[in-house]
CSV table of C-alpha atoms and ligand atoms in Angstrom, one decimal:
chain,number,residue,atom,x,y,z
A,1,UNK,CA,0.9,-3.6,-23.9
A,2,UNK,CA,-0.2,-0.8,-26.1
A,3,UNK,CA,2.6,1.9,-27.6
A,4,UNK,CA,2.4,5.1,-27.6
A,5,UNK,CA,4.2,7.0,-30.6
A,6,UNK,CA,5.1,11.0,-30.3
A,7,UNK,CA,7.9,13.2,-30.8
A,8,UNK,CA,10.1,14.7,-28.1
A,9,UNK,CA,12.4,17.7,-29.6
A,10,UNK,CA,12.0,16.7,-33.1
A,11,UNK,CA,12.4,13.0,-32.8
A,12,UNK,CA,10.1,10.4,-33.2
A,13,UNK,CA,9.8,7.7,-30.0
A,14,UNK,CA,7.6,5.4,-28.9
A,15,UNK,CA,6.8,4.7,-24.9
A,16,UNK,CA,4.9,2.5,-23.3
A,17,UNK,CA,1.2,3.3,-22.5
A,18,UNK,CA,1.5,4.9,-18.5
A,19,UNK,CA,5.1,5.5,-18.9
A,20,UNK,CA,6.0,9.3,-18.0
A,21,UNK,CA,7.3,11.6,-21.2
A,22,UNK,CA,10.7,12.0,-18.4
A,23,UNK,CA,11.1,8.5,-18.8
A,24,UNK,CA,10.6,8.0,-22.6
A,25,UNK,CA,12.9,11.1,-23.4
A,26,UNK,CA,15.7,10.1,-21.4
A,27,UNK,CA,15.8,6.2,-22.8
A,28,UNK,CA,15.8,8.4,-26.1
A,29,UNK,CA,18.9,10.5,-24.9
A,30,UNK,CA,16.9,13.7,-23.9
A,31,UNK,CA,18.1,14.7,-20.7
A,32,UNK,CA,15.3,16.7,-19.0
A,33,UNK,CA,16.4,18.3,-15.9
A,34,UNK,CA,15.6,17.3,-12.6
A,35,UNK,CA,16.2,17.4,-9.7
A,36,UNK,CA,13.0,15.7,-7.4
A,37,UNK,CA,12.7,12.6,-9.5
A,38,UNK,CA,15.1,9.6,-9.7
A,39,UNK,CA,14.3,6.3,-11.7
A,40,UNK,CA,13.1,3.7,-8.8
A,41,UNK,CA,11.1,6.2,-6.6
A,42,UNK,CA,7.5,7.2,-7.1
A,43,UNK,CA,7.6,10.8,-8.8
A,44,UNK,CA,5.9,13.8,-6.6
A,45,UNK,CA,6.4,16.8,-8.9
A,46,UNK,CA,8.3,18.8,-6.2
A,47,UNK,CA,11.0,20.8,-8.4
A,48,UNK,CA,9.0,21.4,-11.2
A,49,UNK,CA,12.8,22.0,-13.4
A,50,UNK,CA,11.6,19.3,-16.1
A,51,UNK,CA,8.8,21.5,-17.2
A,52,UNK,CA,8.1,20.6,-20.8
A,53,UNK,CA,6.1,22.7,-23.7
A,54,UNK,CA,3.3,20.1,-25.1
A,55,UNK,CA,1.7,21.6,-28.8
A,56,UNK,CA,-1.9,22.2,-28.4
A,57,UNK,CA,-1.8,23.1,-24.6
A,58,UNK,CA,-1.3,26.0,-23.2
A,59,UNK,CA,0.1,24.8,-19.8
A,60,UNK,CA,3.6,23.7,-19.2
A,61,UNK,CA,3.4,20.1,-17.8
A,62,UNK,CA,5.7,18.4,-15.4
A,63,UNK,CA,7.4,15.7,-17.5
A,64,UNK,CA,8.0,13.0,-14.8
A,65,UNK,CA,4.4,12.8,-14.0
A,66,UNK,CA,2.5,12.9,-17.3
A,67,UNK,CA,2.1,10.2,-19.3
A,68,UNK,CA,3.3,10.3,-22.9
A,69,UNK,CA,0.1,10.4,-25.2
A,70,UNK,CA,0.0,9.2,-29.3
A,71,UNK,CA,0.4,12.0,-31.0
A,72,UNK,CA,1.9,14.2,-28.7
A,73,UNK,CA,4.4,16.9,-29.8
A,74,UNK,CA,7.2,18.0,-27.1
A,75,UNK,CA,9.3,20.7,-26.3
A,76,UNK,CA,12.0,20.4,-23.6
A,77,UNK,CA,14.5,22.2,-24.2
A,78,UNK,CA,13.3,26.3,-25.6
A,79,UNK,CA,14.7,29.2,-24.3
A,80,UNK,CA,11.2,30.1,-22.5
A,81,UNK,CA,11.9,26.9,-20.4
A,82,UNK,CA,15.3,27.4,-20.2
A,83,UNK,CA,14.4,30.8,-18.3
A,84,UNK,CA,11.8,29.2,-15.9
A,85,UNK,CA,14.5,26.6,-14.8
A,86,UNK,CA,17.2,29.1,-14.6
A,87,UNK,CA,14.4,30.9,-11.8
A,88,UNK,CA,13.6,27.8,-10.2
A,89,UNK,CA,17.2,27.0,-9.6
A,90,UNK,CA,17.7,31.1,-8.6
A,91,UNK,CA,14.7,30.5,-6.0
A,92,UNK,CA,16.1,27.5,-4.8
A,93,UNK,CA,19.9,28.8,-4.1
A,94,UNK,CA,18.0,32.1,-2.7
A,95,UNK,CA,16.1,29.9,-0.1
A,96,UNK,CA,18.3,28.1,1.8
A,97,UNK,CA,22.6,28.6,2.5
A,98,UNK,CA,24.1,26.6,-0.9
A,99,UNK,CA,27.8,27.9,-0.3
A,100,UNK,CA,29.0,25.5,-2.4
A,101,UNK,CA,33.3,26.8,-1.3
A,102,UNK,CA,32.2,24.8,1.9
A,103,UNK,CA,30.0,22.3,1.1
A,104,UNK,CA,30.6,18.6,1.2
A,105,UNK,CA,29.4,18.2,-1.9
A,106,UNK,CA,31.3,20.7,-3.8
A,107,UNK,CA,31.8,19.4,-7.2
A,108,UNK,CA,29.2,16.4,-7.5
A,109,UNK,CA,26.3,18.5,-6.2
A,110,UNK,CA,23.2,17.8,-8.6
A,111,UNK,CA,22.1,21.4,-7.7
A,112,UNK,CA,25.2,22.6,-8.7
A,113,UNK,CA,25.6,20.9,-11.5
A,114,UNK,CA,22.2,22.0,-13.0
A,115,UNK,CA,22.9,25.9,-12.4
A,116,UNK,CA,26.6,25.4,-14.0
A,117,UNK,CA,24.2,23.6,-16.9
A,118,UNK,CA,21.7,26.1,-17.1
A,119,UNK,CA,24.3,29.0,-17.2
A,120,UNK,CA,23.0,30.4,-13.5
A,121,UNK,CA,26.3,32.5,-12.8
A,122,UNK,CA,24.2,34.6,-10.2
A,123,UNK,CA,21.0,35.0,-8.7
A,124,UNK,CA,18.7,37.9,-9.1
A,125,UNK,CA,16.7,37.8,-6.1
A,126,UNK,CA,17.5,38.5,-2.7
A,127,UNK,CA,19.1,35.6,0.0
A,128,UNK,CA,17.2,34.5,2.5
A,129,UNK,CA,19.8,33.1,4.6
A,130,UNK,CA,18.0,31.3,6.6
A,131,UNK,CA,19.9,30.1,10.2
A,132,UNK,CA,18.4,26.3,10.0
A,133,UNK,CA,19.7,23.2,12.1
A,134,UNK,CA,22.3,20.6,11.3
A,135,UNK,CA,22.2,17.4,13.0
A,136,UNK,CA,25.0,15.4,13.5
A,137,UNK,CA,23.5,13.2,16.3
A,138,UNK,CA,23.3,10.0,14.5
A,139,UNK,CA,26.5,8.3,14.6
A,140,UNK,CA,27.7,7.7,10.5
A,141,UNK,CA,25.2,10.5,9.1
A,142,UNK,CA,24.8,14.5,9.0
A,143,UNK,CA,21.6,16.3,8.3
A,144,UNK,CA,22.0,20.0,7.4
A,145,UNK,CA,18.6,21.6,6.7
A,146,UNK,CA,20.2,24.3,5.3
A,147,UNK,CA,21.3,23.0,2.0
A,148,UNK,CA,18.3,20.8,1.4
A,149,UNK,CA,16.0,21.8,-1.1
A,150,UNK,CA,12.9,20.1,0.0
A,151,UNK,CA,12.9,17.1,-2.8
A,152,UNK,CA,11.9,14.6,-0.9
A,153,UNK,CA,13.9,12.0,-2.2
A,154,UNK,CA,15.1,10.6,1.3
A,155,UNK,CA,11.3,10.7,2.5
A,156,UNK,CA,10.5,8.6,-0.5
A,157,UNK,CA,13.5,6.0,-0.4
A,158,UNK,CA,13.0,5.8,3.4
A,159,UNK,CA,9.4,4.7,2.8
A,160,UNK,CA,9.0,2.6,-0.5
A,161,UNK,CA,12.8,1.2,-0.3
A,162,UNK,CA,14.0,0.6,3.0
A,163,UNK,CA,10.5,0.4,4.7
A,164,UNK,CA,11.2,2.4,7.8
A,165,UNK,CA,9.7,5.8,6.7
A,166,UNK,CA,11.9,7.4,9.2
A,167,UNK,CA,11.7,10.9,7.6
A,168,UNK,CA,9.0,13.0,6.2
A,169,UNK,CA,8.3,16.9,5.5
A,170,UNK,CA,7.5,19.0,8.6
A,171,UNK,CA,5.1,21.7,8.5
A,172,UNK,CA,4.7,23.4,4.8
A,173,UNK,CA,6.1,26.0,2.3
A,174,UNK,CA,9.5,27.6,2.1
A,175,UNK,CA,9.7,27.3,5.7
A,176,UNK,CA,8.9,23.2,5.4
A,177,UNK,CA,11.7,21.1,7.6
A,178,UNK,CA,12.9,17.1,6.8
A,179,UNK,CA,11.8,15.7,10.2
A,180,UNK,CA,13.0,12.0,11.2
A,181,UNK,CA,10.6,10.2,13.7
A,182,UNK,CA,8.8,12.8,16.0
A,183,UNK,CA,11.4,15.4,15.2
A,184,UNK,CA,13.5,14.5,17.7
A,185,UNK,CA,17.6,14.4,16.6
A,186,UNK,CA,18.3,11.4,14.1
A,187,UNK,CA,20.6,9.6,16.3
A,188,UNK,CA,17.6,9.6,18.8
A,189,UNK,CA,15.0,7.9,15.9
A,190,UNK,CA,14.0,4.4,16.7
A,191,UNK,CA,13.1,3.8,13.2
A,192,UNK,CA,16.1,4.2,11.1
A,193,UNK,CA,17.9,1.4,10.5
A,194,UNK,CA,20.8,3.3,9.4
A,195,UNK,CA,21.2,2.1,6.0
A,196,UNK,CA,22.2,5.4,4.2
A,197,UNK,CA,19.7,4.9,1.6
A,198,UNK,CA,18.7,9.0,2.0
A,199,UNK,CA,21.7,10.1,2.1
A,200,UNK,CA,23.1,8.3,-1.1
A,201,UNK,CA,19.7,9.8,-3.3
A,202,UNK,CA,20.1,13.5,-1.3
A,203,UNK,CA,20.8,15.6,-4.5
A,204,UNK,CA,22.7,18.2,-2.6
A,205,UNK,CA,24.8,18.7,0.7
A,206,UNK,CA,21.9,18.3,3.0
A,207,UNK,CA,22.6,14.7,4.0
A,208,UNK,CA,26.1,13.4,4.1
A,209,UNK,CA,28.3,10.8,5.2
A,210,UNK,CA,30.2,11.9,8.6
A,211,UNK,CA,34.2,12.3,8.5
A,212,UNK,CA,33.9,14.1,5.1
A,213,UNK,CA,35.5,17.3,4.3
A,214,UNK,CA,34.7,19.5,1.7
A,215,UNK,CA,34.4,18.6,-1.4
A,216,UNK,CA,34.5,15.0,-0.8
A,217,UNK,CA,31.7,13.6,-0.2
A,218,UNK,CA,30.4,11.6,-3.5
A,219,UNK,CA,26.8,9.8,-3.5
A,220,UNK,CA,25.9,6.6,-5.8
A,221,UNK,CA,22.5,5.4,-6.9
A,222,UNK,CA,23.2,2.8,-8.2
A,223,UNK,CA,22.0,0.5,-5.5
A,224,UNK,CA,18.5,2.0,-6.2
A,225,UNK,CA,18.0,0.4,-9.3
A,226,UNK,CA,19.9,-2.9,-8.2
A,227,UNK,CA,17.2,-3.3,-5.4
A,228,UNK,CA,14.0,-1.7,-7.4
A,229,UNK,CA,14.9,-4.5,-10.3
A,230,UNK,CA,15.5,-7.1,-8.0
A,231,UNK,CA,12.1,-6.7,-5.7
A,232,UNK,CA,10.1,-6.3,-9.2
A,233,UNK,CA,11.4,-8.7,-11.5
A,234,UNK,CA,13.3,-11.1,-9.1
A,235,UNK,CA,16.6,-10.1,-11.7
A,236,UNK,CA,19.3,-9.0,-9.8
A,237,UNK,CA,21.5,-7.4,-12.0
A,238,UNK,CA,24.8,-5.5,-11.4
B,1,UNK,CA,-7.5,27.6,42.8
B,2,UNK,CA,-9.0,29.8,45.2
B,3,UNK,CA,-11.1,30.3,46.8
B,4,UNK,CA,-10.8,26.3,46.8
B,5,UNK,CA,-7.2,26.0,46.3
B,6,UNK,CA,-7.3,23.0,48.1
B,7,UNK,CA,-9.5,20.9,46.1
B,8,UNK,CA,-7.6,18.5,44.6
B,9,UNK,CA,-8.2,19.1,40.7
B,10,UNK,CA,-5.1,17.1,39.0
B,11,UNK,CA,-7.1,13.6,40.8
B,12,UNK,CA,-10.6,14.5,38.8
B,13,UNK,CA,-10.7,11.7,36.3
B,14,UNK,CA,-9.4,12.7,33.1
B,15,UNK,CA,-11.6,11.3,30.6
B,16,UNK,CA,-10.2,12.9,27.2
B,17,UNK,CA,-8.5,9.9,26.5
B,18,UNK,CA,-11.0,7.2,26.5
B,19,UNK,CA,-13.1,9.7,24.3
B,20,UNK,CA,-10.4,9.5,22.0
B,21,UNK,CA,-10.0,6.4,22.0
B,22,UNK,CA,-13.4,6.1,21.0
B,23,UNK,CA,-12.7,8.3,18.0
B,24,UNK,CA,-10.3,5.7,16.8
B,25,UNK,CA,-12.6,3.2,17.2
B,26,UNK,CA,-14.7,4.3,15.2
B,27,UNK,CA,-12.5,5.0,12.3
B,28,UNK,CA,-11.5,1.1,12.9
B,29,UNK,CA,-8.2,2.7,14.0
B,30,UNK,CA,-7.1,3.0,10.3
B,31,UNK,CA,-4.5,5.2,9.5
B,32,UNK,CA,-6.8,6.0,6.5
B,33,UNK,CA,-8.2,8.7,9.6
B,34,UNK,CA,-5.6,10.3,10.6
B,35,UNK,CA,-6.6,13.7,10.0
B,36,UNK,CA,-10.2,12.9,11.5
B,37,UNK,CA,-8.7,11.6,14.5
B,38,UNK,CA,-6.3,14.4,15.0
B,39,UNK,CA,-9.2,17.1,14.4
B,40,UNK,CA,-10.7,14.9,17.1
B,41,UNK,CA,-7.4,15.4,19.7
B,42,UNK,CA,-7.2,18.6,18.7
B,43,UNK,CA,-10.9,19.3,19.5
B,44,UNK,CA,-10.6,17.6,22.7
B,45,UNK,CA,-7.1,18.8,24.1
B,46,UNK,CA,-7.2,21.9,22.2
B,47,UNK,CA,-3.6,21.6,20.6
B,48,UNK,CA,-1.2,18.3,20.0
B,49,UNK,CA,1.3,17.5,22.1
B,50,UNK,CA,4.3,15.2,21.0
B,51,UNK,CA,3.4,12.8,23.5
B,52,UNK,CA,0.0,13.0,21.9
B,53,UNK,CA,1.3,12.4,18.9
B,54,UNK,CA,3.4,9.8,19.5
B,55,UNK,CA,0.2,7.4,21.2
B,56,UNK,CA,-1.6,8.3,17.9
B,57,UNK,CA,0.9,7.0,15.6
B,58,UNK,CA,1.3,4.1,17.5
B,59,UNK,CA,-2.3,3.4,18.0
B,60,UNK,CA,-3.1,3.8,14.5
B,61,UNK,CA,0.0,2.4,13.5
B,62,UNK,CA,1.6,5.1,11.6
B,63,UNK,CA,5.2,6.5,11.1
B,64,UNK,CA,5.9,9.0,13.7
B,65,UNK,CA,7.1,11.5,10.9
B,66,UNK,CA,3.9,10.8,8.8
B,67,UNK,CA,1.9,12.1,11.6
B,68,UNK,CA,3.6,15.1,12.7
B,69,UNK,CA,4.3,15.9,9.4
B,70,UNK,CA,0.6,15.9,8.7
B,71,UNK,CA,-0.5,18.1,11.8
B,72,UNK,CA,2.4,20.7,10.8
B,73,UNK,CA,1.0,20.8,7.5
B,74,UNK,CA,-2.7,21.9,8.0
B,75,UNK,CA,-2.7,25.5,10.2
B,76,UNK,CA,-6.0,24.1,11.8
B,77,UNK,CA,-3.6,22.4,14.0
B,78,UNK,CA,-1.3,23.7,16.9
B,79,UNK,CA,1.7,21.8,18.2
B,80,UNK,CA,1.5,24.3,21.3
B,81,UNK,CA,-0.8,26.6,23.3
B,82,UNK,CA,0.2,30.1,22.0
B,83,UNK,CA,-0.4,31.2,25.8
B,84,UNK,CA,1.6,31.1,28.8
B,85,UNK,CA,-1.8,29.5,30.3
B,86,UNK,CA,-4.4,27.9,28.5
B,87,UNK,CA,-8.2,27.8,29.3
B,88,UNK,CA,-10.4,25.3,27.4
B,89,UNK,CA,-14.1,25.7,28.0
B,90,UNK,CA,-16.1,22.4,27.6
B,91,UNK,CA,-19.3,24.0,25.8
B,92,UNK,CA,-20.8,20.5,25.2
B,93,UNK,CA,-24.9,20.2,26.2
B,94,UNK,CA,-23.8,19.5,30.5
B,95,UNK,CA,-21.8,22.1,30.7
B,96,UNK,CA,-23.8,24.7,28.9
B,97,UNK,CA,-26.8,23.9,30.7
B,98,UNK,CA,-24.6,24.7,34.0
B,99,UNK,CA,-23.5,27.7,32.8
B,100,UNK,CA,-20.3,27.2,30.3
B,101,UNK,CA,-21.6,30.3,28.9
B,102,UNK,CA,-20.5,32.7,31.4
B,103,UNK,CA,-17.0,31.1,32.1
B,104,UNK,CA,-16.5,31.9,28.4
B,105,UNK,CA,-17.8,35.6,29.0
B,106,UNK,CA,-15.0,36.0,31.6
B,107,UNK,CA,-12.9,34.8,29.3
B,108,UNK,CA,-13.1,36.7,26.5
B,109,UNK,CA,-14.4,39.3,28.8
B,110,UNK,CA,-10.7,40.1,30.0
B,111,UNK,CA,-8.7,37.7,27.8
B,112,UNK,CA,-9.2,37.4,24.3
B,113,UNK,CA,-12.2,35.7,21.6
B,114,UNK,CA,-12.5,32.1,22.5
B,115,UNK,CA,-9.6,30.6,19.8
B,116,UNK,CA,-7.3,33.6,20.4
B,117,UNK,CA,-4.3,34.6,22.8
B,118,UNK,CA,-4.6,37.6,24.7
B,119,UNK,CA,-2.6,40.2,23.2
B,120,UNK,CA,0.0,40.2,26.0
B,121,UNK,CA,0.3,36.5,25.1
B,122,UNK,CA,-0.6,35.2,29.0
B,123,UNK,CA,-3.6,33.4,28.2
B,124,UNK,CA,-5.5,31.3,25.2
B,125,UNK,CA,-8.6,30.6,25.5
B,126,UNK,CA,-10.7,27.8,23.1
B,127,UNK,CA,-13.9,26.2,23.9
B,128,UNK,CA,-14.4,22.4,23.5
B,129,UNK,CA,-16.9,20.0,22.8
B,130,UNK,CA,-17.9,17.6,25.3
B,131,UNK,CA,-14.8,16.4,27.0
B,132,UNK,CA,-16.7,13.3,28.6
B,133,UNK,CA,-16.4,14.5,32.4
B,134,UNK,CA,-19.9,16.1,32.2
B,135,UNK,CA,-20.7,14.7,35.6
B,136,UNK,CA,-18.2,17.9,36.8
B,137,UNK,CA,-20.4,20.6,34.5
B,138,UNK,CA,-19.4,23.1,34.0
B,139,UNK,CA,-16.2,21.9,33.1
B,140,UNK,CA,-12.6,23.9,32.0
B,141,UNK,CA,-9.6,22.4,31.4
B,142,UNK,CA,-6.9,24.8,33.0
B,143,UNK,CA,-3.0,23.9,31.3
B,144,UNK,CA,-4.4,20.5,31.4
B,145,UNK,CA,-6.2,20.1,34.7
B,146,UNK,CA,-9.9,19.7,34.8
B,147,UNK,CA,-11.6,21.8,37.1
B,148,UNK,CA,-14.9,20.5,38.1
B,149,UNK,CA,-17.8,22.9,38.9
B,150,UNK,CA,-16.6,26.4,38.1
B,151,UNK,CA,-17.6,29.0,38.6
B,152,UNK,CA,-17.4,32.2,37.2
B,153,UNK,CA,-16.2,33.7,41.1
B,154,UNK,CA,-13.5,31.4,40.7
B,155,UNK,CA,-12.3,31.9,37.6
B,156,UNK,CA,-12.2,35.7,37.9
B,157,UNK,CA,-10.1,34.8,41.3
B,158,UNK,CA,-8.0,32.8,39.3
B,159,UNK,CA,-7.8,35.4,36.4
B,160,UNK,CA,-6.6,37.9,38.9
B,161,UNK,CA,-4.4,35.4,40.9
B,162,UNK,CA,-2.1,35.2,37.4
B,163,UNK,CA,-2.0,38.3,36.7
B,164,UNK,CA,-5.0,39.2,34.0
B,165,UNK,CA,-6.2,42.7,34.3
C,301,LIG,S1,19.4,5.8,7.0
C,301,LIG,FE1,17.9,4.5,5.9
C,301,LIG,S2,16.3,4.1,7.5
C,301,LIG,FE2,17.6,5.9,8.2
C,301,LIG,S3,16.5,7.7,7.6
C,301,LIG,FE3,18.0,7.2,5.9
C,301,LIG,S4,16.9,5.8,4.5
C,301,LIG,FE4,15.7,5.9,6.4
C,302,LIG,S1,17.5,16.2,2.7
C,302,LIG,FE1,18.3,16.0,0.6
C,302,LIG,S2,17.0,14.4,-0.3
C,302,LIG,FE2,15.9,15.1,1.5
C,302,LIG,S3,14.5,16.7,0.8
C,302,LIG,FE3,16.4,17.7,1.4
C,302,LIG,S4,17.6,17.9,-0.5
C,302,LIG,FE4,16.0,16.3,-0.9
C,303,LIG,S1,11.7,16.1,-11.8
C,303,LIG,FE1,9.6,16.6,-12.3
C,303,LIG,S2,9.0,18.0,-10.9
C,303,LIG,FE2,11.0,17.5,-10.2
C,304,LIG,S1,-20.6,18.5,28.2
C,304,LIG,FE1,-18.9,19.2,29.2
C,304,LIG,S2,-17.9,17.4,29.7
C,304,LIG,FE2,-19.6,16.7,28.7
């Protein structure tokens, strides 16, 4: 398999022809945001927070779906980026209802943990405050649209993982809805076999485990890459 | 609908479906044509109902969420008829020949442009491609009935029956 060899923030590395420069720079201990992808799932280029500066092009490129290239000399971490992010993450807080003071997820939330990171202390633009749905009609999980940020990680694991494709995006935009089945409540869908799989990868507050109270609900991923490594290398490895 | 309010409309033989499922068919009922077959529902029952939906996923054997996510995401496509009542005008070669033309007139006469809602939101109006009952020409499909041999006395009866100025 041929190498690749380039530099990510001053370092020399070497990936593997095909693999994404997110990929390579994280093995090497870069930590590009993110909050879209996660190792296992196919990458869709929905958050576009691990923008990176390539020399020689004037474009910023999403790191977790461009391929590293010989040669190739990245940027992921200058100030200009670091103001883009800090936007994105404003937008996304703007769009939807993230009061973290009442949110399951207080204090584990990847959003969260990315605008405490990135030094968001407050956003600039004006709240939308949408008034969205929350379902609670399946039996161990909650769905509340208003603290989702539109990833699609649970459409993703829903589909390659577990198989059912219960979920997927509803309509399009800032307005764009996670719909299981026809739409109809989640306790209703006839496809989900209720394995939790969406709610674990759910970044935020949007999916959670029933019964929890603020603050405590915490997610693992772990499984992901126990069951990715297992169905492609027949390894299972804990 | 008078002045033949009697005639039993709902019992004319519906045949949107089997020209449907010839649509399918001919896409070898892949899921590949989703968005073919739904311009094709669309075209022939003017918006997509969940119910519509629903057979299409299962016929082309599709996740549910796949499919209404897809006919949320394009605008060509309507979940709903904007209008409290909803007039499709079969303008295939039948019904034009028997006069589909002038049903439209009325139409957008006192309603609205054929692919509008009038603006007081009573009636949308949309004209259709052959919806395989052309034995009935001229043809409309009245919130979902098909009524057979229109004509344009009728529908202005109708029209004024619900209210249309
Ligand atoms: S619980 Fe499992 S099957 Fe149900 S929606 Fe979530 S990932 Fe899909
Ligand atoms: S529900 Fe969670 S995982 Fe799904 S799109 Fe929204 S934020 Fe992402
Ligand atoms: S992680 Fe690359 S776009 Fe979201
Ligand atoms: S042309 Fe109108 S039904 Fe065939």
């Amino acid at each position: 398999m041929s190498v690749k060899t380039l530099v990510i923030d001053g370092k020399a590395v070497t990936g593997r022809a095909g693999e994404t420069i997110f990929n390579v720079a994280w093995e090497n201990g870069v930590r590009i945001p993110r909050l879209c992808h996660v190792g296992g799932l196919s990458d869709v280029g929905a958050c576009r927070l691990c923008l990176v500066e390539i020399e020689g092009q004037r474009k910023l490129a999403a790191a977790c779906l461009t391929p590293v290239e010989e040669g190739m000399v990245v940027h992921t971490s200058s100030e200009r980026l670091k103001e883009h992010r800090r936007l994105i993450l404003e937008l996304l807080l703007a769009e939807r209802n993230h009061v973290c003071a009442v949110c399951v997820m207080n204090g584990a939330c990847e959003l969260q943990d990315l605008a405490a990171e990135l030094g968001v202390d407050h956003v600039r633009l004006r709240y939308r405050f949408p008034k969205l749905g929350v379902d609670t009609s399946h039996e161990r999980f909650g769905q509340d649209q208003n603290r989702c940020i539109l990833c699609t990680r649970c459409v993703r694991v829903c589909d390659e993982v577990e198989g059912a494709h219960t979920k997927d995006v509803f309509g399009r935009g800032s307005g764009s809805l996670i719909i299981n089945d026809m739409g109809g409540p989640w306790g209703e869908s006839d496809t989900c076999t209720s394995c939790g799989k969406c709610v674990q990868v759910c970044p935020t507050g949007a999916l959670f485990s029933k019964g929890k109270s603020v603050a405590e609900m915490r997610k693992d991923r772990g499984f992901l890459k126990y069951i990715v490594t297992a169905r492609e290398k027949r390894e299972w490895i804990r | 609908m008078p002045p033949d309010a009697s005639k039993p409309t709902a019992t004319v033989k519906d045949n949107r479906e089997k020209m449907l499922e010839r649509a399918m068919s001919r896409h070898h009922y892949s899921g590949d044509a989703l968005i073919e077959v739904l311009h094709a529902a669309q075209e022939l029952y003017g918006f997509l109902s969940i119910p519509l939906l629903q057979s299409i996923a299962r016929k082309l054997r599709l996740p549910p969420s796949r499919v209404l996510g897809v006919a949320t995401f394009y605008h060509f496509f309507s979940l709903a008829p904007k209008g409290e009542h909803f007039f499709q005008v079969c303008t295939g070669t039948a019904c034009y020949v028997a006069g589909a033309q002038s049903l439209l007139d009325v139409l957008e006469r006192r309603c609205c442009k054929s692919g509008g809602t009038s603006p007081d939101g009573k009636v949308s109006v949309q004209s259709a491609r052959c919806i395989g009952s052309c034995g009935l020409a001229p043809a409309v499909i009245y919130d979902g009935k098909i009524l057979a041999r229109l004509t344009p006395e009728q529908l202005n009866a109708e029209l004024d029956r619900i209210g249309v100025k």
